[in-house]
Coordinates of C-alpha atoms in Angstrom, one line a residue:
M1 CA -7.4 -34.4 -35.0
S2 CA -10.9 -35.2 -33.8
I3 CA -12.0 -34.6 -30.3
N4 CA -14.8 -36.6 -28.6
L5 CA -16.3 -34.4 -25.9
R6 CA -17.7 -37.6 -24.2
T7 CA -14.1 -38.1 -23.1
V8 CA -14.3 -35.0 -21.0
Y9 CA -17.5 -36.1 -19.4
A10 CA -16.2 -39.7 -18.8
F11 CA -12.9 -38.3 -17.2
A12 CA -14.9 -36.0 -15.0
R13 CA -17.4 -38.5 -13.8
E14 CA -14.9 -41.3 -13.1
M15 CA -11.9 -39.4 -11.8
Y16 CA -12.9 -35.8 -10.9
P17 CA -16.6 -35.8 -9.9
K18 CA -17.9 -32.5 -8.6
T19 CA -18.3 -32.9 -4.8
S20 CA -19.4 -29.4 -3.7
K21 CA -22.7 -27.7 -4.5
E22 CA -21.5 -24.3 -3.4
T23 CA -21.1 -21.7 -6.2
I24 CA -17.6 -20.4 -6.6
Q25 CA -16.5 -17.4 -8.6
Y26 CA -13.4 -16.6 -10.6
G27 CA -11.9 -13.4 -9.1
T28 CA -8.6 -11.5 -9.2
A29 CA -6.9 -14.5 -7.5
G30 CA -8.7 -17.1 -9.7
F31 CA -10.5 -19.8 -7.7
R32 CA -9.6 -20.4 -4.0
G33 CA -10.9 -22.8 -1.4
K34 CA -10.3 -25.9 0.7
A35 CA -8.1 -28.3 -1.3
E36 CA -10.4 -31.3 -0.8
F37 CA -13.1 -29.6 -2.9
L38 CA -10.9 -28.4 -5.8
D39 CA -10.2 -31.6 -7.9
S40 CA -13.1 -31.0 -10.2
V41 CA -12.2 -27.3 -10.5
M42 CA -8.7 -28.2 -11.5
F43 CA -9.7 -30.7 -14.1
R44 CA -12.1 -28.2 -15.7
M45 CA -9.5 -25.4 -15.6
G46 CA -7.2 -27.8 -17.6
V47 CA -10.0 -28.1 -20.1
L48 CA -10.5 -24.3 -20.2
A49 CA -6.8 -23.6 -20.6
T50 CA -6.6 -25.9 -23.6
L51 CA -9.6 -24.1 -25.2
R52 CA -8.1 -20.7 -24.4
S53 CA -4.8 -21.7 -26.0
R54 CA -6.6 -22.7 -29.2
Y55 CA -8.7 -19.5 -29.1
R56 CA -5.5 -17.5 -28.9
G57 CA -4.0 -19.2 -32.0
G58 CA -2.0 -21.9 -30.2
S59 CA -0.3 -19.4 -27.8
V60 CA 0.9 -20.9 -24.5
I61 CA -1.5 -20.4 -21.6
G62 CA -0.3 -20.9 -18.0
V63 CA -2.1 -22.5 -15.1
M64 CA -0.8 -21.8 -11.6
I65 CA -1.9 -23.9 -8.6
T66 CA -1.5 -21.9 -5.5
A67 CA -3.5 -20.2 -2.7
S68 CA -0.8 -17.5 -2.3
H69 CA -0.9 -16.0 1.2
N70 CA -3.8 -18.3 2.4
P71 CA -3.3 -20.9 5.1
E72 CA -1.8 -24.3 4.1
P73 CA -5.1 -26.3 3.9
D74 CA -6.3 -24.0 1.1
N75 CA -5.4 -24.2 -2.5
G76 CA -6.4 -22.4 -5.7
V77 CA -5.9 -22.0 -9.4
K78 CA -5.5 -19.1 -11.8
L79 CA -4.9 -18.9 -15.6
V80 CA -2.2 -16.8 -17.2
D81 CA -2.8 -15.2 -20.6
P82 CA -0.2 -15.1 -23.4
K83 CA 1.5 -11.9 -22.4
G84 CA 1.8 -13.0 -18.8
E85 CA -1.3 -11.0 -17.8
M86 CA -4.3 -12.1 -15.8
L87 CA -7.1 -14.0 -17.6
E88 CA -9.2 -11.7 -19.8
A89 CA -12.2 -10.5 -17.9
S90 CA -14.8 -12.0 -20.3
W91 CA -13.3 -15.4 -19.8
E92 CA -13.5 -15.1 -16.0
A93 CA -17.3 -15.5 -16.4
I94 CA -16.8 -18.5 -18.8
A95 CA -14.5 -20.0 -16.1
T96 CA -17.1 -19.4 -13.4
D97 CA -19.9 -21.0 -15.5
L98 CA -17.7 -24.0 -16.4
V99 CA -16.8 -25.0 -12.8
N100 CA -20.3 -24.6 -11.5
V101 CA -22.2 -26.8 -13.9
S102 CA -23.0 -30.4 -12.8
D103 CA -21.0 -33.4 -14.2
Q104 CA -24.0 -34.2 -16.4
E105 CA -24.0 -30.7 -17.9
L106 CA -20.2 -30.5 -18.4
E107 CA -20.1 -32.0 -22.0
Q108 CA -22.8 -29.6 -23.1
Q109 CA -21.1 -26.6 -21.4
V110 CA -17.7 -27.3 -23.1
A111 CA -19.5 -27.6 -26.5
K112 CA -21.2 -24.2 -25.8
I113 CA -17.8 -22.5 -25.1
I114 CA -16.4 -24.0 -28.3
K115 CA -19.4 -22.8 -30.4
D116 CA -19.8 -19.3 -28.7
N117 CA -16.1 -18.5 -29.2
N118 CA -15.7 -20.1 -32.6
I119 CA -12.8 -22.3 -31.4
D120 CA -11.2 -24.7 -33.9
V121 CA -10.6 -27.8 -31.7
T122 CA -8.4 -29.4 -34.4
T123 CA -5.6 -26.9 -33.9
S124 CA -2.7 -27.4 -31.5
S125 CA -2.7 -26.0 -28.0
Q126 CA 0.0 -25.6 -25.3
V127 CA -0.5 -25.3 -21.6
F128 CA 2.2 -24.7 -18.9
V129 CA 1.4 -25.8 -15.4
G130 CA 3.2 -24.9 -12.2
M131 CA 2.4 -25.4 -8.5
D132 CA 3.4 -24.2 -5.0
N133 CA 4.7 -26.6 -2.4
R134 CA 1.5 -27.4 -0.5
Y135 CA 1.2 -31.1 0.1
H136 CA -2.0 -31.4 -2.0
S137 CA -0.6 -29.5 -5.0
P138 CA 0.8 -32.5 -6.9
R139 CA -2.6 -34.2 -6.8
L140 CA -4.3 -31.0 -8.2
L141 CA -1.6 -30.6 -10.8
K142 CA -2.4 -34.1 -12.2
A143 CA -6.1 -33.0 -12.4
V144 CA -5.2 -30.0 -14.5
A145 CA -2.9 -32.1 -16.7
D146 CA -5.7 -34.6 -17.2
G147 CA -8.1 -31.8 -18.2
V148 CA -5.6 -30.7 -20.9
I149 CA -5.1 -34.3 -22.2
A150 CA -8.9 -34.9 -22.3
L151 CA -9.0 -32.3 -25.1
K152 CA -5.8 -33.6 -26.7
G153 CA -3.8 -30.5 -25.7
N154 CA -0.1 -30.4 -25.0
V155 CA 0.9 -29.9 -21.4
K156 CA 4.3 -29.0 -19.9
E157 CA 4.6 -29.5 -16.1
Y158 CA 7.1 -27.3 -14.3
G159 CA 6.5 -28.7 -10.9
I160 CA 7.2 -26.5 -7.9
V161 CA 7.7 -22.9 -9.0
T162 CA 6.8 -19.4 -7.8
T163 CA 3.7 -17.7 -9.5
P164 CA 6.0 -15.1 -11.1
M165 CA 8.2 -17.8 -12.6
L166 CA 5.3 -19.4 -14.3
H167 CA 4.2 -16.0 -15.8
Y168 CA 7.8 -15.5 -17.0
F169 CA 7.8 -19.0 -18.6
V170 CA 4.6 -18.2 -20.5
V171 CA 5.9 -14.8 -21.9
A172 CA 9.3 -16.3 -22.7
A173 CA 7.8 -19.1 -24.8
N174 CA 5.3 -16.8 -26.5
T175 CA 8.0 -14.3 -27.5
K176 CA 10.1 -17.1 -29.0
E177 CA 12.6 -16.5 -26.1
A178 CA 13.0 -12.7 -26.8
Y179 CA 12.0 -12.2 -23.1
G180 CA 14.3 -15.0 -21.9
K181 CA 14.6 -18.8 -21.9
P182 CA 11.3 -20.5 -20.7
T183 CA 13.2 -22.6 -18.1
E184 CA 14.0 -22.4 -14.4
E185 CA 17.7 -21.8 -15.2
G186 CA 16.8 -19.2 -17.8
Y187 CA 14.8 -17.3 -15.1
Y188 CA 17.7 -17.4 -12.6
E189 CA 20.2 -16.5 -15.3
K190 CA 18.3 -13.4 -16.6
L191 CA 17.8 -11.9 -13.1
I192 CA 21.2 -12.7 -11.7
K193 CA 23.1 -11.4 -14.7
A194 CA 21.3 -8.0 -14.6
F195 CA 21.7 -7.8 -10.8
E196 CA 25.4 -8.5 -10.9
L197 CA 26.0 -6.1 -13.7
L198 CA 24.2 -3.4 -11.8
R199 CA 26.2 -4.1 -8.7
N200 CA 29.4 -3.9 -10.8
G201 CA 31.5 -5.4 -8.0
R202 CA 30.6 -2.7 -5.5
L203 CA 28.9 -4.7 -2.8
E204 CA 28.8 -2.1 -0.2
N205 CA 28.3 1.7 -0.5
G206 CA 27.8 4.4 2.1
N207 CA 25.4 3.2 4.7
Y208 CA 24.4 0.1 2.6
R209 CA 25.5 -3.3 3.9
N210 CA 25.4 -6.3 1.7
S211 CA 23.4 -8.7 3.9
I212 CA 19.7 -9.4 4.4
I213 CA 17.4 -11.7 6.4
Y214 CA 14.8 -13.3 4.1
D215 CA 11.6 -14.8 5.5
G216 CA 10.4 -17.4 2.9
A217 CA 7.0 -18.0 4.5
N218 CA 7.7 -21.7 4.5
G219 CA 6.7 -21.5 0.8
V220 CA 8.1 -21.9 -2.7
G221 CA 9.9 -18.5 -2.4
A222 CA 12.2 -19.9 0.2
R223 CA 13.2 -22.9 -2.0
K224 CA 13.9 -20.7 -5.0
M225 CA 15.8 -18.1 -2.9
L226 CA 18.1 -21.0 -1.9
Q227 CA 18.6 -21.7 -5.6
F228 CA 19.4 -18.1 -6.3
I229 CA 22.0 -18.0 -3.5
K230 CA 23.8 -21.0 -5.0
R231 CA 24.2 -19.1 -8.3
M232 CA 24.9 -15.6 -7.0
K233 CA 28.6 -15.8 -6.2
G234 CA 28.2 -13.7 -3.0
S235 CA 26.8 -10.6 -4.7
L236 CA 24.1 -10.6 -2.0
N237 CA 24.5 -12.3 1.4
V238 CA 21.1 -13.8 2.2
T239 CA 20.1 -15.7 5.3
V240 CA 16.9 -17.6 4.6
I241 CA 14.5 -18.3 7.5
N242 CA 11.1 -20.1 7.3
Q243 CA 12.4 -22.4 4.6
G244 CA 9.5 -24.8 4.9
I245 CA 11.7 -27.9 4.5
G246 CA 10.5 -30.5 7.0
V247 CA 9.2 -27.9 9.5
G248 CA 6.7 -25.0 9.5
K249 CA 3.4 -24.5 7.6
I250 CA 3.0 -22.2 4.7
N251 CA 2.2 -18.6 5.8
E252 CA 1.7 -19.7 9.5
D253 CA 3.0 -16.9 11.7
C254 CA 5.3 -15.7 8.9
G255 CA 5.4 -14.3 5.4
A256 CA 4.5 -10.9 3.9
D257 CA 0.8 -10.9 4.8
Y258 CA 1.5 -11.8 8.4
V259 CA 4.2 -9.2 8.8
K260 CA 2.0 -6.5 7.1
V261 CA -1.3 -7.2 8.9
Q262 CA 0.2 -8.1 12.4
Q263 CA 2.8 -5.3 12.2
R264 CA 5.4 -7.6 13.7
P265 CA 8.3 -9.8 12.6
P266 CA 7.7 -13.5 11.9
K267 CA 7.5 -15.6 15.1
S268 CA 10.6 -17.6 14.2
M269 CA 12.7 -14.4 13.7
P270 CA 16.2 -14.8 15.2
E271 CA 17.7 -12.1 17.4
V272 CA 19.4 -9.6 15.1
E273 CA 21.1 -6.2 15.6
P274 CA 18.9 -3.1 15.4
F275 CA 18.3 -1.8 11.9
T276 CA 19.1 -5.2 10.3
R277 CA 17.4 -5.2 6.8
C278 CA 14.7 -7.9 6.7
V279 CA 12.4 -9.0 3.9
S280 CA 9.3 -11.2 3.9
V281 CA 7.6 -12.8 0.8
D282 CA 4.3 -14.6 0.7
G283 CA 3.5 -18.3 0.0
D284 CA 3.9 -18.1 -3.8
A285 CA 6.4 -15.2 -3.8
D286 CA 4.4 -12.5 -5.6
R287 CA 4.4 -10.1 -2.6
V288 CA 7.3 -8.6 -0.7
V289 CA 7.6 -6.2 2.2
Y290 CA 10.7 -5.0 4.1
F291 CA 10.9 -4.5 7.9
F292 CA 13.4 -3.9 10.7
T293 CA 13.5 -3.3 14.5
D294 CA 14.9 0.0 15.6
D295 CA 17.3 0.7 18.6
K296 CA 14.2 1.1 20.9
G297 CA 13.1 -2.4 19.9
E298 CA 10.1 -1.0 17.9
F299 CA 9.0 -2.8 14.7
Q300 CA 9.1 -0.7 11.5
L301 CA 7.5 -1.7 8.3
L302 CA 8.5 -0.7 4.7
D303 CA 5.5 -1.9 2.7
G304 CA 4.4 -1.7 -1.0
D305 CA 3.9 2.1 -0.7
R306 CA 7.5 2.5 0.5
I307 CA 8.8 0.3 -2.3
A308 CA 6.8 2.3 -4.9
T309 CA 8.1 5.7 -3.7
L310 CA 11.7 4.3 -3.6
V311 CA 11.5 2.9 -7.1
A312 CA 9.6 5.9 -8.6
G313 CA 12.2 8.4 -7.2
Y314 CA 15.1 6.4 -8.6
L315 CA 13.6 5.9 -12.0
M316 CA 12.8 9.6 -12.3
E317 CA 16.5 10.4 -11.4
L318 CA 17.7 8.1 -14.2
V319 CA 15.3 9.3 -16.8
T320 CA 16.2 13.0 -16.0
Q321 CA 20.0 12.2 -16.2
S322 CA 19.5 10.3 -19.5
E323 CA 17.8 13.5 -20.9
I324 CA 15.0 11.5 -22.5
N325 CA 11.3 12.4 -22.7
L326 CA 9.1 9.6 -21.3
R327 CA 5.7 9.7 -19.6
L328 CA 6.1 8.3 -16.1
G329 CA 3.3 7.4 -13.8
L330 CA 2.7 5.7 -10.4
V331 CA -0.6 3.8 -9.9
Q332 CA -2.0 3.3 -6.4
T333 CA -5.3 2.2 -4.8
A334 CA -7.3 4.0 -2.1
Y335 CA -5.4 1.9 0.4
A336 CA -2.1 3.7 -0.3
N337 CA -1.0 5.7 2.8
G338 CA -1.9 9.4 2.3
A339 CA 1.6 10.4 3.3
S340 CA 3.1 8.3 0.5
T341 CA 0.8 10.0 -2.0
D342 CA 1.7 13.5 -0.7
Y343 CA 5.5 12.6 -0.9
I344 CA 5.2 11.3 -4.5
V345 CA 3.1 14.3 -5.7
D346 CA 4.7 17.2 -3.7
K347 CA 8.4 16.1 -3.3
L348 CA 9.0 13.7 -6.3
K349 CA 6.6 15.6 -8.7
F350 CA 5.7 12.2 -10.0
P351 CA 2.2 11.8 -11.6
V352 CA -0.2 9.6 -9.6
S353 CA -3.3 7.7 -10.6
C354 CA -5.8 6.0 -8.3
V355 CA -7.7 2.9 -9.4
P356 CA -10.0 0.3 -7.7
T357 CA -8.4 -2.5 -5.6
G358 CA -7.1 -5.4 -7.6
V359 CA -3.9 -6.2 -9.5
K360 CA -5.6 -6.2 -12.9
H361 CA -6.8 -2.6 -12.5
L362 CA -3.3 -1.4 -11.4
H363 CA -1.6 -3.3 -14.3
H364 CA -4.0 -2.0 -16.9
K365 CA -3.6 1.6 -15.8
A366 CA 0.2 1.3 -15.6
L367 CA 0.3 0.2 -19.3
E368 CA -1.0 3.8 -20.2
Y369 CA 2.5 5.2 -19.3
D370 CA 5.9 4.8 -20.9
I371 CA 7.1 3.7 -17.5
G372 CA 4.3 2.7 -15.2
V373 CA 5.0 1.8 -11.5
Y374 CA 2.4 0.1 -9.5
F375 CA 2.4 -1.5 -6.0
E376 CA -0.3 -2.3 -3.6
A377 CA 0.4 -1.6 0.1
N378 CA 0.5 -5.4 0.6
G379 CA 3.7 -5.6 -1.4
H380 CA 2.4 -6.8 -4.8
G381 CA 3.6 -4.8 -7.7
T382 CA 6.0 -4.2 -10.6
I383 CA 7.1 -1.8 -13.2
V384 CA 6.1 -1.9 -16.9
F385 CA 7.9 -0.3 -19.8
S386 CA 6.3 0.5 -23.2
D387 CA 8.0 -0.4 -26.5
N388 CA 8.6 3.3 -27.0
A389 CA 10.4 3.5 -23.6
K390 CA 12.6 0.5 -24.4
A391 CA 13.6 1.9 -27.8
T392 CA 14.2 5.4 -26.4
I393 CA 16.3 4.1 -23.5
A394 CA 18.3 1.7 -25.8
Q395 CA 19.2 4.7 -28.1
A396 CA 20.2 6.9 -25.1
A397 CA 22.3 4.0 -23.7
E398 CA 24.8 4.5 -26.5
T399 CA 26.1 7.6 -24.8
K400 CA 24.6 7.8 -21.3
E401 CA 25.6 5.6 -18.4
S402 CA 22.2 6.4 -16.6
A403 CA 20.4 4.9 -19.7
K404 CA 22.6 1.8 -19.6
T405 CA 21.5 1.4 -15.9
L406 CA 17.8 1.7 -17.0
L407 CA 18.4 -1.0 -19.7
L408 CA 19.8 -3.4 -17.0
L409 CA 16.8 -2.6 -14.7
I410 CA 14.4 -3.6 -17.4
D411 CA 16.1 -7.1 -17.4
L412 CA 16.0 -7.3 -13.6
I413 CA 12.3 -6.4 -13.4
N414 CA 9.7 -9.1 -14.1
E415 CA 7.2 -6.9 -16.0
T416 CA 4.6 -9.7 -16.2
V417 CA 3.4 -9.6 -12.6
G418 CA 4.5 -8.8 -9.1
D419 CA 7.6 -10.9 -8.4
A420 CA 8.9 -10.8 -4.8
I421 CA 12.4 -12.0 -5.6
S422 CA 12.8 -9.7 -8.6
D423 CA 11.3 -6.7 -6.6
M424 CA 13.7 -7.5 -3.7
L425 CA 16.7 -7.5 -6.1
L426 CA 15.5 -4.2 -7.5
V427 CA 15.2 -2.6 -4.0
E428 CA 18.7 -3.9 -3.1
T429 CA 20.1 -2.4 -6.3
I430 CA 18.5 1.1 -5.5
L431 CA 19.6 1.1 -1.9
N432 CA 23.1 0.1 -2.9
H433 CA 23.3 2.8 -5.6
K434 CA 22.0 5.4 -3.1
G435 CA 24.2 4.2 -0.3
W436 CA 21.1 3.9 1.9
D437 CA 20.2 1.7 4.8
V438 CA 16.7 1.2 6.2
Q439 CA 17.0 4.4 8.3
D440 CA 17.7 6.5 5.3
W441 CA 14.8 4.8 3.4
I442 CA 12.2 5.2 6.1
S443 CA 13.1 8.8 6.9
S444 CA 12.0 10.0 3.4
Y445 CA 8.5 10.6 4.9
N446 CA 6.4 9.7 7.9
D447 CA 3.4 7.3 7.4
L448 CA 0.1 8.4 8.7
P449 CA -1.4 6.0 11.3
N450 CA -4.0 3.8 9.6
R451 CA -6.6 1.3 10.6
Q452 CA -8.8 -1.3 8.8
L453 CA -12.0 -2.8 10.1
K454 CA -14.4 -5.4 8.8
V455 CA -18.1 -4.9 9.4
K456 CA -20.5 -7.8 8.9
V457 CA -23.5 -7.0 6.9
Q458 CA -26.6 -8.8 5.6
D459 CA -25.7 -8.3 2.0
R460 CA -22.4 -6.7 0.8
N461 CA -24.0 -5.7 -2.5
V462 CA -25.9 -2.8 -0.9
I463 CA -22.5 -0.9 -0.9
E464 CA -21.6 0.7 -4.3
T465 CA -18.6 2.9 -4.8
T466 CA -17.2 5.3 -7.4
D467 CA -14.0 7.3 -7.9
A468 CA -11.7 4.3 -7.5
E469 CA -13.7 3.1 -4.4
R470 CA -13.0 6.4 -2.5
V471 CA -16.7 7.6 -2.6
C472 CA -19.7 5.5 -1.6
V473 CA -22.8 6.2 -3.7
K474 CA -25.1 3.5 -2.2
P475 CA -26.8 3.3 0.3
E476 CA -27.8 6.9 -0.1
G477 CA -26.7 9.2 2.7
L478 CA -23.8 7.0 3.9
Q479 CA -21.1 9.1 2.1
S480 CA -22.4 12.4 3.4
E481 CA -22.3 11.1 7.0
I482 CA -18.7 9.7 6.4
T483 CA -17.6 13.1 5.0
K484 CA -19.0 14.9 8.1
V485 CA -17.2 12.5 10.5
V486 CA -13.9 12.8 8.6
A487 CA -14.0 16.6 8.8
N488 CA -13.5 16.3 12.6
Y489 CA -10.1 14.8 12.3
K490 CA -6.8 16.4 11.4
R491 CA -5.5 14.8 8.1
G492 CA -8.5 12.5 8.3
R493 CA -9.4 10.2 5.4
S494 CA -11.8 7.2 5.3
F495 CA -13.6 5.1 2.8
V496 CA -15.7 1.9 2.7
R497 CA -15.9 -0.9 0.1
P498 CA -17.6 -4.3 -0.1
S499 CA -15.5 -7.4 0.2
G500 CA -15.1 -9.4 -3.0
T501 CA -15.6 -12.7 -1.2
E502 CA -17.8 -12.4 1.9
D503 CA -20.7 -10.4 3.3
V504 CA -18.5 -7.8 5.0
V505 CA -17.8 -4.1 4.4
R506 CA -14.1 -3.1 4.7
V507 CA -13.5 0.3 6.4
Y508 CA -10.2 2.1 6.0
A509 CA -9.2 5.2 8.1
E510 CA -6.2 7.3 8.6
A511 CA -5.5 10.5 10.6
A512 CA -2.7 12.5 12.2
T513 CA -2.5 10.3 15.4
K514 CA -3.1 6.7 16.2
E515 CA -5.9 7.6 18.7
D516 CA -7.7 9.7 16.1
T517 CA -7.3 6.9 13.5
D518 CA -8.9 4.3 15.8
D519 CA -11.7 6.7 16.7
L520 CA -12.4 7.6 13.0
A521 CA -12.4 3.9 12.0
Y522 CA -14.9 3.2 14.8
E523 CA -17.2 6.1 13.9
V524 CA -17.3 5.1 10.2
G525 CA -17.8 1.4 11.2
L526 CA -20.8 2.4 13.2
L527 CA -22.2 4.3 10.3
V528 CA -21.9 1.2 8.1
Q529 CA -23.6 -0.9 10.7
K530 CA -26.5 1.6 11.0
L531 CA -27.0 2.5 7.3
A532 CA -25.8 -0.6 5.4
G533 CA -27.6 -3.4 7.2
G534 CA -25.0 -4.4 9.8
V535 CA -25.4 -7.7 11.6
G536 CA -23.8 -9.1 14.8
P537 CA -22.7 -7.2 17.9
E538 CA -22.0 -3.4 17.8
L539 CA -18.4 -2.4 17.3
T540 CA -16.4 -2.0 20.5
K541 CA -15.7 1.7 21.3
P542 CA -12.0 2.5 21.6
N543 CA -10.8 4.1 24.8
S544 CA -10.2 7.7 23.7
A545 CA -10.8 11.3 24.7
H546 CA -11.9 12.2 21.2
L547 CA -15.3 10.4 21.4

């Protein structure tokens, strides 16, 4: 099989010319931006995915078209490596270079990637492509497919799927179906079978009630939840709101990010009884948060930190009951609420690691444990099990019921990536087994009030951090000033980090009271403005007696 690289250039020039001169960078979320500027990016990612597949000996590579929790006019693309993980870091730079060259330089750039990585272009390649339900996704999917075809690769189009489903398909295919069947039905079947075996016919238990309100963010997660319901034989009663079918825009006034950031239910939330269990996913269903309204009408959030503590505690119980010796660990970022960390360390006695923000850092660290739990506060996370853990649990399951439960949990969990639906079914399983409702769950510890600010600066690169972003090393003197300010507040904690995408510095603060938290965030924000080249108006001072 011979490949003429002129075909790539001709395709690009005639059908997918580069229309934007702005440099874009491949980050944790891949490439994101306004959909009208992404056709050339998509075509080139199809080309890159084909090369990556050949580089990895013909393994399946995934391409997911989504902008996740971004507004509907945006779209994006990210590549999925053979084990379902994020694209290898060294290839992020290759991707960035490839999408930023001019159409005239494209042929030469592709030839350079082939030469630098010693890729045999005569071998076969396989690329799986999925998309969310944005109106421009089908057009962008065709661009990816054409990029694959331009280099004579094989492409399989899955149409509208969640991001975690595409990750599952890639792993299932690359493990010769040991992980499951690489089909939509195979995905439903694997999760539902494990969920229903774990429920074992006991749909209600103690304070747990078998019904839930599910906010689908008008995204693909709503459509797929409706498919789950059809197949679940009443094992969970789910009412889906924000279905996105004919009405409502993706993530607009709904979804996990809206609920987490605004600290309120979706705008279209129906009236429900106090303490009704509600769940929100984001646009591509890789984040999940729970919430409810109490009997005083106050909104209460159960975010990724809460899910992590619930899961960690339950797994520890099962491992202890199974009398097996495994290394357990929970991975957090600096954004994890200090109260959750205290609860995990002091009450659960569960080892905790802190890593920089970003899923790839969390996933990588979790792999160091036999059972690694990671969740970001935004609701993105999963649990990974080592081969040693799986073998040890399987052996113990011959005689221990608790180990049998662990084996079923492994099937219920999508280890490849945060999966909102899989994570929700896991939470429902744990609450059912414990006989808990949301009141029992939230009462395990009290969150510290926290506040986040964005401070505009001339150049975000003046901020450098260490110790998993908890300590600022540049500009000199900023950290010592932050430390002095924090010392004035009971249970105070604050850190600053540069944004990955814009010239702003993000400030996080928490303290014993909401007033103290607002004041601490303000004081640290002022320090950033003063010592890190702040631009724009000075931060507004909160009305407080502390300052």
